[in-house]
Amino acid sequence: MKRVQIISTYTPSIPHLSNEELQEKINDALQGLLYYQLIEKWQVEVFDMEIFEETYTLSDNGYKLLKYWQGNMFFFAPERLDNHGKYVHLRYWHDIDLLCHLRYAPSFLGHIMHPSISKGVFTPPLSFAVQAGVNQEFNFVVYSTLLTDKRERLKRIIARWKDFVESGSDILMKDLGNNPTILVIYVSTVKQAQRINHELLLDLIPGRVLLCIGETLHIQELQHAFYQPLAEGEIKQLNTKLFETH
């Protein structure tokens, strides 16, 4: 990774601005934050592809400022970057990418990064809630996987989840309400999803488990990006009307 750090930003829609005007405002804001050294810009090599992606992270000054003003919110501390490998940015890109699509779904109620979750369950980087009907909400927890991840990482996450659900306890997350909770594993490709399902037998896990596939998300949009794990590593694409966008 080169120290110089595609910015994916989760920003609310501003009705009176075109995409070009909104992008210009975002770029101006980023340049201002860079000028005051509140963020850092990076260039990241994307695996073995001959391209580099740009991303932005908080600087030490930016992190301290945000923790002072919004101390209860989660912010990724700059010193932690070196502890998570050079592809940690990509994991967060997955989360932000999913959020950028979710915000257009009328059912989307909100999200929390690194939520406070029931003890015994791995803290997910992303959680969100949706409105499924009158007085009916669902919570989702999302664990992103990278092609470079060691297999044991996801195995531990799934094992802890399985043990907790089998104990009969409810998955609770602060500020999202006591709603039915769905486990989502975000992967980049269909092939990766099939391999993970084959290795971890996701179809046998109690409760609802879904796979969200990045390449489908970008080609067919959010409504068709979710897959149901089946036996023998097979997966079934779903038409998830809950995530229809209008």
Short mmCIF file of C-alpha atoms in Angstrom, two decimals:
data_model
loop_
_atom_site.label_atom_id
_atom_site.label_comp_id
_atom_site.label_asym_id
_atom_site.label_seq_id
_atom_site.Cartn_x
_atom_site.Cartn_y
_atom_site.Cartn_z
CA MET A 1 0.00 0.00 0.00
CA LYS A 2 1.43 3.33 -0.99
CA ARG A 3 1.28 6.24 1.40
CA VAL A 4 -0.02 9.10 -0.71
CA GLN A 5 -4.56 6.44 1.34
CA ILE A 6 -12.39 5.04 -5.41
CA ILE A 7 -13.77 6.90 -2.41
CA SER A 8 -17.02 5.19 -1.52
CA THR A 9 -19.06 7.62 0.51
CA TYR A 10 -22.36 7.13 2.19
CA THR A 11 -23.99 10.49 1.82
CA PRO A 12 -27.66 11.44 1.96
CA SER A 13 -29.31 12.43 -1.28
CA ILE A 14 -29.66 16.16 -1.79
CA PRO A 15 -32.68 16.62 -4.09
CA HIS A 16 -31.67 19.95 -5.64
CA LEU A 17 -28.17 18.79 -6.63
CA SER A 18 -27.21 16.69 -9.64
CA ASN A 19 -24.78 13.80 -9.21
CA GLU A 20 -22.03 15.94 -10.72
CA GLU A 21 -22.74 18.83 -8.34
CA LEU A 22 -22.89 16.49 -5.37
CA GLN A 23 -19.60 14.86 -6.36
CA GLU A 24 -18.01 18.30 -6.70
CA LYS A 25 -19.18 19.22 -3.19
CA ILE A 26 -17.80 15.95 -1.82
CA ASN A 27 -14.45 16.51 -3.54
CA ASP A 28 -14.26 20.08 -2.21
CA ALA A 29 -15.00 18.83 1.30
CA LEU A 30 -12.31 16.15 1.02
CA GLN A 31 -9.74 18.68 -0.15
CA GLY A 32 -10.59 20.89 2.82
CA LEU A 33 -10.21 17.99 5.25
CA LEU A 34 -6.88 17.07 3.64
CA TYR A 35 -5.69 20.67 3.90
CA TYR A 36 -6.38 20.73 7.62
CA GLN A 37 -4.82 17.26 8.00
CA LEU A 38 -8.00 15.71 9.39
CA ILE A 39 -7.90 12.83 6.89
CA GLU A 40 -5.25 10.95 4.93
CA LYS A 41 -5.33 9.80 1.32
CA TRP A 42 -4.09 6.38 0.31
CA GLN A 43 -3.56 4.41 -2.87
CA VAL A 44 -4.27 0.70 -2.63
CA GLU A 45 -3.29 -2.02 -5.09
CA VAL A 46 -6.32 -4.24 -5.72
CA PHE A 47 -4.94 -7.79 -5.47
CA ASP A 48 -3.15 -8.79 -8.70
CA MET A 49 -5.02 -6.33 -10.89
CA GLU A 50 -3.00 -3.59 -12.56
CA ILE A 51 -5.11 -0.84 -11.03
CA PHE A 52 -4.98 1.23 -7.89
CA GLU A 53 -7.93 2.48 -5.91
CA GLU A 54 -7.93 5.61 -3.77
CA THR A 55 -9.46 5.81 -0.34
CA TYR A 56 -9.45 8.14 2.63
CA THR A 57 -9.02 7.43 6.33
CA LEU A 58 -9.02 9.55 9.45
CA SER A 59 -5.74 11.09 10.53
CA ASP A 60 -4.77 11.15 14.20
CA ASN A 61 -6.10 14.71 14.42
CA GLY A 62 -9.36 13.82 12.69
CA TYR A 63 -9.90 10.80 14.91
CA LYS A 64 -9.32 12.78 18.11
CA LEU A 65 -11.63 15.56 16.94
CA LEU A 66 -14.48 13.17 16.14
CA LYS A 67 -14.07 11.26 19.40
CA TYR A 68 -14.26 14.58 21.24
CA TRP A 69 -17.49 15.65 19.52
CA GLN A 70 -19.10 12.24 19.00
CA GLY A 71 -17.53 10.09 21.69
CA ASN A 72 -20.27 7.45 21.66
CA MET A 73 -19.84 6.63 17.97
CA PHE A 74 -17.35 4.14 16.55
CA PHE A 75 -14.45 5.51 14.52
CA PHE A 76 -11.57 3.43 13.19
CA ALA A 77 -8.41 4.55 14.99
CA PRO A 78 -5.55 5.23 12.54
CA GLU A 79 -3.02 3.23 14.55
CA ARG A 80 -5.15 0.12 14.09
CA LEU A 81 -4.63 0.05 10.32
CA ASP A 82 -1.28 -1.70 10.56
CA ASN A 83 -2.80 -4.44 12.73
CA HIS A 84 -5.39 -5.49 10.16
CA GLY A 85 -3.34 -5.94 6.99
CA LYS A 86 -3.18 -3.77 3.91
CA TYR A 87 -6.58 -4.90 2.60
CA VAL A 88 -8.58 -3.72 5.63
CA HIS A 89 -9.83 -0.82 3.48
CA LEU A 90 -11.51 -3.27 1.12
CA ARG A 91 -13.51 -4.82 3.94
CA TYR A 92 -14.96 -1.43 4.80
CA TRP A 93 -15.57 -0.70 1.13
CA HIS A 94 -17.89 -3.71 1.10
CA ASP A 95 -19.88 -2.28 4.00
CA ILE A 96 -20.10 1.22 2.55
CA ASP A 97 -20.93 -0.17 -0.88
CA LEU A 98 -23.85 -2.10 0.59
CA LEU A 99 -25.03 0.98 2.48
CA CYS A 100 -24.93 3.08 -0.68
CA HIS A 101 -27.42 0.67 -2.23
CA LEU A 102 -29.53 0.24 0.91
CA ARG A 103 -30.26 3.94 1.25
CA TYR A 104 -32.45 3.83 -1.88
CA ALA A 105 -34.70 1.09 -0.46
CA PRO A 106 -37.82 2.56 1.21
CA SER A 107 -37.68 -0.26 3.78
CA PHE A 108 -34.26 0.85 5.08
CA LEU A 109 -34.51 2.31 8.59
CA GLY A 110 -30.88 2.95 9.51
CA HIS A 111 -27.54 1.36 10.30
CA ILE A 112 -24.94 1.11 13.05
CA MET A 113 -21.25 0.40 12.52
CA HIS A 114 -19.72 -1.96 15.08
CA PRO A 115 -22.91 -2.26 17.15
CA SER A 116 -23.01 -3.31 20.78
CA ILE A 117 -24.23 -6.90 20.37
CA SER A 118 -25.07 -9.84 22.64
CA LYS A 119 -22.04 -11.16 24.50
CA GLY A 120 -20.65 -14.24 22.82
CA VAL A 121 -21.32 -13.06 19.27
CA PHE A 122 -18.55 -11.52 17.18
CA THR A 123 -19.14 -7.80 16.77
CA PRO A 124 -20.11 -7.23 13.13
CA PRO A 125 -18.63 -4.22 11.30
CA LEU A 126 -22.10 -3.37 10.01
CA SER A 127 -25.68 -3.82 11.18
CA PHE A 128 -28.88 -2.35 9.81
CA ALA A 129 -32.65 -2.50 10.23
CA VAL A 130 -35.47 -2.63 7.70
CA GLN A 131 -39.24 -2.25 7.86
CA ALA A 132 -40.90 -5.41 6.54
CA GLY A 133 -44.50 -4.40 7.22
CA VAL A 134 -46.77 -2.85 9.80
CA ASN A 135 -45.13 -3.30 13.21
CA GLN A 136 -42.60 -5.71 11.68
CA GLU A 137 -38.89 -4.94 11.56
CA PHE A 138 -35.85 -7.10 10.86
CA ASN A 139 -32.26 -6.59 11.95
CA PHE A 140 -29.33 -7.65 9.78
CA VAL A 141 -25.72 -8.20 10.79
CA VAL A 142 -23.11 -8.22 8.04
CA TYR A 143 -19.70 -9.89 8.07
CA SER A 144 -17.59 -9.07 5.00
CA THR A 145 -15.06 -11.53 3.63
CA LEU A 146 -12.05 -10.93 1.41
CA LEU A 147 -10.36 -13.30 -0.99
CA THR A 148 -7.23 -12.92 1.16
CA ASP A 149 -8.95 -13.89 4.43
CA LYS A 150 -7.79 -16.97 6.25
CA ARG A 151 -10.52 -19.62 6.42
CA GLU A 152 -10.38 -19.78 10.21
CA ARG A 153 -11.62 -16.21 10.57
CA LEU A 154 -15.07 -16.86 9.14
CA LYS A 155 -15.23 -20.31 10.75
CA ARG A 156 -14.85 -18.74 14.19
CA ILE A 157 -17.51 -16.13 13.45
CA ILE A 158 -19.99 -18.76 12.24
CA ALA A 159 -19.25 -21.15 15.12
CA ARG A 160 -19.90 -18.46 17.72
CA TRP A 161 -23.11 -17.42 15.97
CA LYS A 162 -24.33 -21.02 15.71
CA ASP A 163 -23.63 -21.76 19.39
CA PHE A 164 -25.43 -18.61 20.50
CA VAL A 165 -28.53 -19.20 18.38
CA GLU A 166 -28.73 -22.86 19.41
CA SER A 167 -28.71 -21.79 23.05
CA GLY A 168 -32.14 -20.24 22.45
CA SER A 169 -31.02 -16.70 23.22
CA ASP A 170 -32.07 -13.69 21.18
CA ILE A 171 -29.47 -11.70 19.25
CA LEU A 172 -29.74 -8.21 20.71
CA MET A 173 -28.14 -5.03 19.41
CA LYS A 174 -28.25 -1.72 21.18
CA ASP A 175 -30.42 0.90 19.45
CA LEU A 176 -31.86 -1.52 16.88
CA GLY A 177 -34.63 -3.05 18.96
CA ASN A 178 -35.44 -6.66 19.81
CA ASN A 179 -36.27 -7.81 16.29
CA PRO A 180 -35.63 -11.05 14.39
CA THR A 181 -32.01 -10.98 13.25
CA ILE A 182 -30.64 -12.24 9.94
CA LEU A 183 -26.98 -13.11 9.39
CA VAL A 184 -25.51 -11.83 6.12
CA ILE A 185 -22.12 -12.87 4.75
CA TYR A 186 -20.88 -10.43 2.10
CA VAL A 187 -18.63 -11.93 -0.57
CA SER A 188 -17.25 -10.61 -3.84
CA THR A 189 -18.16 -13.37 -6.29
CA VAL A 190 -20.58 -16.25 -6.84
CA LYS A 191 -17.67 -18.69 -6.87
CA GLN A 192 -16.48 -17.45 -3.48
CA ALA A 193 -20.02 -17.76 -2.07
CA GLN A 194 -20.29 -21.36 -3.26
CA ARG A 195 -16.92 -22.26 -1.76
CA ILE A 196 -17.78 -20.72 1.61
CA ASN A 197 -21.15 -22.45 1.71
CA HIS A 198 -19.55 -25.79 0.82
CA GLU A 199 -16.91 -25.46 3.54
CA LEU A 200 -19.08 -24.08 6.34
CA LEU A 201 -22.42 -25.82 5.62
CA LEU A 202 -24.32 -22.58 6.01
CA ASP A 203 -27.62 -24.29 5.17
CA LEU A 204 -27.42 -26.19 8.47
CA ILE A 205 -27.06 -23.12 10.68
CA PRO A 206 -30.22 -22.42 12.70
CA GLY A 207 -32.00 -19.18 11.94
CA ARG A 208 -31.83 -17.21 8.71
CA VAL A 209 -28.50 -16.93 6.91
CA LEU A 210 -28.03 -15.12 3.59
CA LEU A 211 -25.12 -14.48 1.26
CA CYS A 212 -24.81 -11.06 -0.38
CA ILE A 213 -22.68 -11.11 -3.53
CA GLY A 214 -20.90 -7.96 -4.63
CA GLU A 215 -20.69 -8.69 -8.35
CA THR A 216 -24.46 -9.32 -8.47
CA LEU A 217 -25.11 -6.18 -6.42
CA HIS A 218 -23.46 -4.06 -9.10
CA ILE A 219 -24.99 -5.79 -12.11
CA GLN A 220 -28.52 -6.61 -10.94
CA GLU A 221 -28.92 -4.23 -7.97
CA LEU A 222 -29.74 -4.89 -4.32
CA GLN A 223 -33.02 -6.74 -4.77
CA HIS A 224 -31.26 -9.63 -6.52
CA ALA A 225 -27.95 -9.60 -4.63
CA PHE A 226 -29.00 -11.98 -1.84
CA TYR A 227 -28.66 -15.75 -2.06
CA GLN A 228 -29.94 -18.60 0.09
CA PRO A 229 -27.40 -21.30 1.05
CA LEU A 230 -28.48 -24.80 -0.01
CA ALA A 231 -27.05 -28.28 0.54
CA GLU A 232 -23.78 -29.42 -1.07
CA GLY A 233 -22.50 -25.88 -1.55
CA GLU A 234 -25.28 -24.78 -3.87
CA ILE A 235 -26.80 -21.31 -3.57
CA LYS A 236 -30.15 -19.94 -4.75
CA GLN A 237 -30.60 -16.38 -5.94
CA LEU A 238 -33.50 -14.60 -4.26
CA ASN A 239 -35.82 -11.89 -5.48
CA THR A 240 -35.81 -9.93 -2.22
CA LYS A 241 -38.76 -7.58 -2.59
CA LEU A 242 -37.89 -6.15 0.81
CA PHE A 243 -35.05 -4.30 -0.93
CA GLU A 244 -36.94 -3.02 -3.95
CA THR A 245 -35.96 0.52 -4.89
CA HIS A 246 -38.33 2.94 -6.54
#
